[in-house]
Coordinates of C-alpha atoms in Angstrom, one line a residue:
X123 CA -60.6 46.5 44.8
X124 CA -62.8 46.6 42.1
X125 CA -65.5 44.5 40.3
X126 CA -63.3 43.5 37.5
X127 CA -60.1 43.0 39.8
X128 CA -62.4 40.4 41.6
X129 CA -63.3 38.7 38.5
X130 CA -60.5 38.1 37.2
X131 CA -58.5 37.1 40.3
X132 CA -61.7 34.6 40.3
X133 CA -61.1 33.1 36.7
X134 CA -56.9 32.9 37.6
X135 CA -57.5 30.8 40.6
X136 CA -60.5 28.6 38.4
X137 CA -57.5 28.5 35.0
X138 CA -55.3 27.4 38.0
X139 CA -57.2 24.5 39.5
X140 CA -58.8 23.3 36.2
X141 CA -55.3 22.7 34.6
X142 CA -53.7 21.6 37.8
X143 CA -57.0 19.1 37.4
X144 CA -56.1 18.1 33.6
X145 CA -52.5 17.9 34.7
X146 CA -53.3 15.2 37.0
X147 CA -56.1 13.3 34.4
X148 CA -53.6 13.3 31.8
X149 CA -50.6 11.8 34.4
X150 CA -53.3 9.2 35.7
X151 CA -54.0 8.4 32.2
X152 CA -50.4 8.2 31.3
X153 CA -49.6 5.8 34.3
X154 CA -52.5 3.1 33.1
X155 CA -51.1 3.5 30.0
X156 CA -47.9 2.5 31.2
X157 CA -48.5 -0.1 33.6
X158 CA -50.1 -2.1 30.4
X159 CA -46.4 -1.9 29.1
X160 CA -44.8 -2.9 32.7
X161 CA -41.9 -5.3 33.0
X162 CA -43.5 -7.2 36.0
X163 CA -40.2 -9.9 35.6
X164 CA -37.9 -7.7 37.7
X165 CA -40.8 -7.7 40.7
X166 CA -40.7 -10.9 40.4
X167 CA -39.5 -12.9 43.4
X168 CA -36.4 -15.4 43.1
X169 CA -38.3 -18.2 43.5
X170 CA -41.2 -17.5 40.8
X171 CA -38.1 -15.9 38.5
X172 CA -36.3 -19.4 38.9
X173 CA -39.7 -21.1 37.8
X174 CA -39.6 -19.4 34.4
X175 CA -36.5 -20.1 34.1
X176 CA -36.4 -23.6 34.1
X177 CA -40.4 -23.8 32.3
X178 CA -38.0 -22.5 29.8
X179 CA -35.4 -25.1 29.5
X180 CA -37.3 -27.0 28.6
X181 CA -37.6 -25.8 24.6
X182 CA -33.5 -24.4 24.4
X183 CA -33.0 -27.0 22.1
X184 CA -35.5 -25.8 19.5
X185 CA -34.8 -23.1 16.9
X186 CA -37.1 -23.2 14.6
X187 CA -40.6 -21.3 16.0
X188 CA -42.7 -24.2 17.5
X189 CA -46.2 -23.0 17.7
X190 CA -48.5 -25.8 20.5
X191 CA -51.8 -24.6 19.0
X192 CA -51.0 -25.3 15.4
X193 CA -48.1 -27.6 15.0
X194 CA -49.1 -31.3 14.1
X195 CA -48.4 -34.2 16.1
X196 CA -44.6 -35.4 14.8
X197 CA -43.3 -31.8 16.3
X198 CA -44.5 -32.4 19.9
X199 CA -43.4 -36.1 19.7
X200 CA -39.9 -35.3 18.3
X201 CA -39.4 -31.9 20.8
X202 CA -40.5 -34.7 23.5
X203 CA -37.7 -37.3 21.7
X204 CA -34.7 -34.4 22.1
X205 CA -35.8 -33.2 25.5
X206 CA -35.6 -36.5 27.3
X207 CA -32.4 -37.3 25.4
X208 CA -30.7 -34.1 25.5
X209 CA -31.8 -33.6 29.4
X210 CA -34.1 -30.7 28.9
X211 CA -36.7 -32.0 31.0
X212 CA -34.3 -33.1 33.5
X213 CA -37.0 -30.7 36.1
X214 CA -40.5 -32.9 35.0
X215 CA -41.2 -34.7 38.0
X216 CA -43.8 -37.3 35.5
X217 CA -41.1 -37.9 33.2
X218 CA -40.0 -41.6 35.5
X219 CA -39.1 -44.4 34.0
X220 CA -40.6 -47.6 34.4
X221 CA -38.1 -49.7 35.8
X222 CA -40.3 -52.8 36.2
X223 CA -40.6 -53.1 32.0
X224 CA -37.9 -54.2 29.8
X225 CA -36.9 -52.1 26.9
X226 CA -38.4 -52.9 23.5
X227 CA -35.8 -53.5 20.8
X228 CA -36.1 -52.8 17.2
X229 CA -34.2 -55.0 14.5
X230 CA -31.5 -55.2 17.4
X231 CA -30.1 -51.6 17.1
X232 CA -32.5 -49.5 18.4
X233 CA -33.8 -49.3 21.9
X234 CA -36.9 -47.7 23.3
X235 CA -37.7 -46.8 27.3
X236 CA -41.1 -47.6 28.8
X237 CA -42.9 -44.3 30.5
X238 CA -46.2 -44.7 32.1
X239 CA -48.8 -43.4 29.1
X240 CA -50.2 -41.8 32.1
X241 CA -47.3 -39.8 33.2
X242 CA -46.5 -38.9 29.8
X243 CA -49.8 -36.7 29.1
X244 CA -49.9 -35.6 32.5
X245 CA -46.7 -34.0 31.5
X246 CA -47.8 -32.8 28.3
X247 CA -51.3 -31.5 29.5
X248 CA -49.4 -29.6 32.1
X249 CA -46.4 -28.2 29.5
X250 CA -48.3 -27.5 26.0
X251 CA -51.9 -27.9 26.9
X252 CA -51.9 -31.1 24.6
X253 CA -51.6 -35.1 25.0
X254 CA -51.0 -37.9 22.9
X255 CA -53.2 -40.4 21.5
X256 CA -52.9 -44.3 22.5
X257 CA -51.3 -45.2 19.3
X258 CA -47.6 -45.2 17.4
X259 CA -45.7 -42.2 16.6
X260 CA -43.5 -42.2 13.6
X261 CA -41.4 -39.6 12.0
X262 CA -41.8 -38.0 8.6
X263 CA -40.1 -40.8 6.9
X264 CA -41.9 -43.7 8.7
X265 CA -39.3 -44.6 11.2
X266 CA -40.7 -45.4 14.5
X267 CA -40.2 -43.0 17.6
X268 CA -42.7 -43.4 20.4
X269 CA -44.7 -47.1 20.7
X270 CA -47.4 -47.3 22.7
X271 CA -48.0 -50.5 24.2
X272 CA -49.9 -51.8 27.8
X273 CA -50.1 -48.2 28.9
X274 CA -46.7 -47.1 28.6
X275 CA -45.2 -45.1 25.7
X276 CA -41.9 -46.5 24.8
X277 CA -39.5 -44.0 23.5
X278 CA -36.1 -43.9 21.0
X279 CA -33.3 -43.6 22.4
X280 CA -31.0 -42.2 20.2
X281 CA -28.2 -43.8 19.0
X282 CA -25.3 -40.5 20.2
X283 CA -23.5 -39.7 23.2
X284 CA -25.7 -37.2 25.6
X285 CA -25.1 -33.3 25.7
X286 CA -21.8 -32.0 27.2
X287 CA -23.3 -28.4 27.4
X288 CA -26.9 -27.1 28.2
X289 CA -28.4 -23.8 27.3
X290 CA -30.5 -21.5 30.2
X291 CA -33.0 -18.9 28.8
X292 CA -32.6 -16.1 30.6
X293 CA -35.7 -13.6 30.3
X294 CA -34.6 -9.7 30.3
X295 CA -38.8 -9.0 29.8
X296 CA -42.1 -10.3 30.9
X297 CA -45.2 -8.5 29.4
X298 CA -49.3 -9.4 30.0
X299 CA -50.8 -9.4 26.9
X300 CA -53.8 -10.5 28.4
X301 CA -56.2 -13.1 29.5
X302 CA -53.3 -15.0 32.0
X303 CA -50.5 -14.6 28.9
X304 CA -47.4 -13.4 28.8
X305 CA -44.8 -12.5 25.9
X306 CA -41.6 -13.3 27.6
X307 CA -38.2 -11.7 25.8
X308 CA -34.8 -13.3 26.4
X309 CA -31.1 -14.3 26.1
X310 CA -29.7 -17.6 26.0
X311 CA -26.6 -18.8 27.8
X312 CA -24.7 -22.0 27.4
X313 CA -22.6 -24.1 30.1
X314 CA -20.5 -26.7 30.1
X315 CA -21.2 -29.2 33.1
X316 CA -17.3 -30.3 33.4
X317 CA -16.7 -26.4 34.4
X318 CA -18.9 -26.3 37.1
X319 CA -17.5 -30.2 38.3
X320 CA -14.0 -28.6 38.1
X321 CA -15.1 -25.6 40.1
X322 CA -17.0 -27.3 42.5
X323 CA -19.8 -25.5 41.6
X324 CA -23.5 -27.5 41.3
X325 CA -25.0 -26.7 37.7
X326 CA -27.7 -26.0 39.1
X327 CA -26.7 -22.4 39.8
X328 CA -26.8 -21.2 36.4
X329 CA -30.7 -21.4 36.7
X330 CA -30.9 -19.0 39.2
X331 CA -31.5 -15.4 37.8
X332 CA -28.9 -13.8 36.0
X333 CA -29.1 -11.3 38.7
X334 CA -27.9 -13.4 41.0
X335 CA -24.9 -15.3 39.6
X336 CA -21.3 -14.9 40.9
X337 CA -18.9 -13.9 39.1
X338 CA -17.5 -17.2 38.7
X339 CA -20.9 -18.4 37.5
X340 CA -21.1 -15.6 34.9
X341 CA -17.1 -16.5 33.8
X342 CA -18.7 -20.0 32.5
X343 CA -21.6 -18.8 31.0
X344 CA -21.4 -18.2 27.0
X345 CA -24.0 -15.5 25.8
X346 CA -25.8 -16.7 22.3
X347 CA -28.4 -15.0 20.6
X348 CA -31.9 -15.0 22.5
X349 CA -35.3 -15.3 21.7
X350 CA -39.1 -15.3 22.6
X351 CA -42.1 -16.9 23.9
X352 CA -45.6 -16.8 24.6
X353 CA -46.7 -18.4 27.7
X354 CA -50.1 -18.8 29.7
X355 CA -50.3 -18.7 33.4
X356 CA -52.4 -21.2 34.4
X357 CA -53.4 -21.1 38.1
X358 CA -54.5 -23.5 40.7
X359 CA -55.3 -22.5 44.1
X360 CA -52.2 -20.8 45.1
X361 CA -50.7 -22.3 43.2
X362 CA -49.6 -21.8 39.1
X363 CA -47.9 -23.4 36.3
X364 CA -46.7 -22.3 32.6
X365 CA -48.3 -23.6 30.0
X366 CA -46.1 -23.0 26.5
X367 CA -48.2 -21.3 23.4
X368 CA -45.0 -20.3 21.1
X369 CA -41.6 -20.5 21.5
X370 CA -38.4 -19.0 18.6
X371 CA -35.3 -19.8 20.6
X372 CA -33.7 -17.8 17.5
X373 CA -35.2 -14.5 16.9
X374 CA -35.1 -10.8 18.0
X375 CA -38.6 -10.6 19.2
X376 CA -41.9 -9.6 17.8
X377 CA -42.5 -6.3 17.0
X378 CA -44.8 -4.2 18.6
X379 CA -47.6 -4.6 16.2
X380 CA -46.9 -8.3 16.1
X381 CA -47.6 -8.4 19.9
X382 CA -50.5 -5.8 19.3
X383 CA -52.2 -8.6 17.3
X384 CA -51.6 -11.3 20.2
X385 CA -53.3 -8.9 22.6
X386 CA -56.4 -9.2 20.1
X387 CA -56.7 -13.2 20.3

């Protein structure tokens, strides 16, 4: 064989292993780029997936975008107003009230519930990352909704019949966007509790992944349009919690320059 055979059968096998060696850079490359984009909800386990879910609740009644970091103080009180009432918060283990306290009535009509001020903003510190001030909370046109008084925040009770249905967010996307928060995507889907007392069902299914409903559980369930969040995963041992930063329950989602822009905060 001769001297130029030789050489080039060398620079074949060297073209050979140097693109075989880009080939792989570019895949490993490709893969990091992709696990930045990774929908970690589906590797999820139940149990964590079911945590979301119900961290979620927790803001299906609003629909209008309710930002914690800038909204002023009459948004939390009056989220925290509808979510007692309307039973969104029916899974806040603070949220007790105080049975040894009578309620405080106003001009005979209106009646407010005594909660430990204590339990309140432990509730609030752990949900939004915010907590009330010792004082009274009115609503834009003066009207009185939280009174705080020996400790205990006493809050309206509204003057309608409770909620017949009740709205599960179900998440379809769960995305770091860094430093411990998530964008979260989803779809919303309402119940009525009489369906599940005639079936013999407990509600309480319909906040298990979506995954995992029956088909009689998925029969109940009415789709509406879904929404978005930003939350922060805030851990504790080995243990963690969700702390809300945004919530639309009426949108299509940010786009991807919109969640670009989070990733730069």
């Amino acid at each position: 064989m001769s001297r130029f055979q030789n050489s080039f059968k060398m620079f074949a096998v060297l073209t050979l292993i140097l693109s075989a060696s880009l080939q792989f850079s570019g895949a490993a490359i490709a893969t990091e780029k992709k696990s930045q984009n990774t929908n970690v909800y589906h590797s999820m386990g139940k149990n964590d997936q079911t945590k979301l879910i119900q961290f979620l609740y927790q803001f299906t009644n609003i629909y209008e975008e309710l930002k914690i970091e800038k909204d002023n103080d009459e948004d939390i009180v009056r989220w925290l107003y509808d979510g007692i009432h309307s039973s969104n918060l029916k899974f806040a283990p603070e949220l007790v009230k105080e049975k040894n306290k009578k309620l405080f009535t106003k001009d005979g009509d209106f009646y407010y519930t005594p909660y430990p001020a204590s339990k309140v903003n432990a509730f609030l510190k752990r949900t939004l990352g915010f907590q009330l001030e010792k004082r009274n909370y009115y609503s834009s046109d003066k009207f009185l909704l939280i009174l705080y008084k020996n400790n205990s925040y006493y809050i309206l009770e509204p003057n309608y019949g409770g909620g017949e249905e009740f709205t599960v967010a179900q998440p379809d996307y769960l995305y770091s966007i860094g430093n411990n928060r998530f964008y979260v995507k989803f779809k919303k889907y309402s119940f009525a509790y009489d369906t599940f007392e005639e079936s013999g069902l407990s509600y309480k299914l319909a906040f298990n992944p979506k995954h995992t409903w029956s088909s009689k559980v998925k029969a109940m369930s009415y789709e509406e349009k879904g929404g978005f969040a930003v939350v922060e995963k805030v851990v504790s041992g080995k243990t963690f919690s969700w702390r809300l930063v945004r919530f639309n329950g009426d949108s299509n989602g940010l786009t991807d320059q919109q969640i670009k822009e989070l990733q730069k905060k």
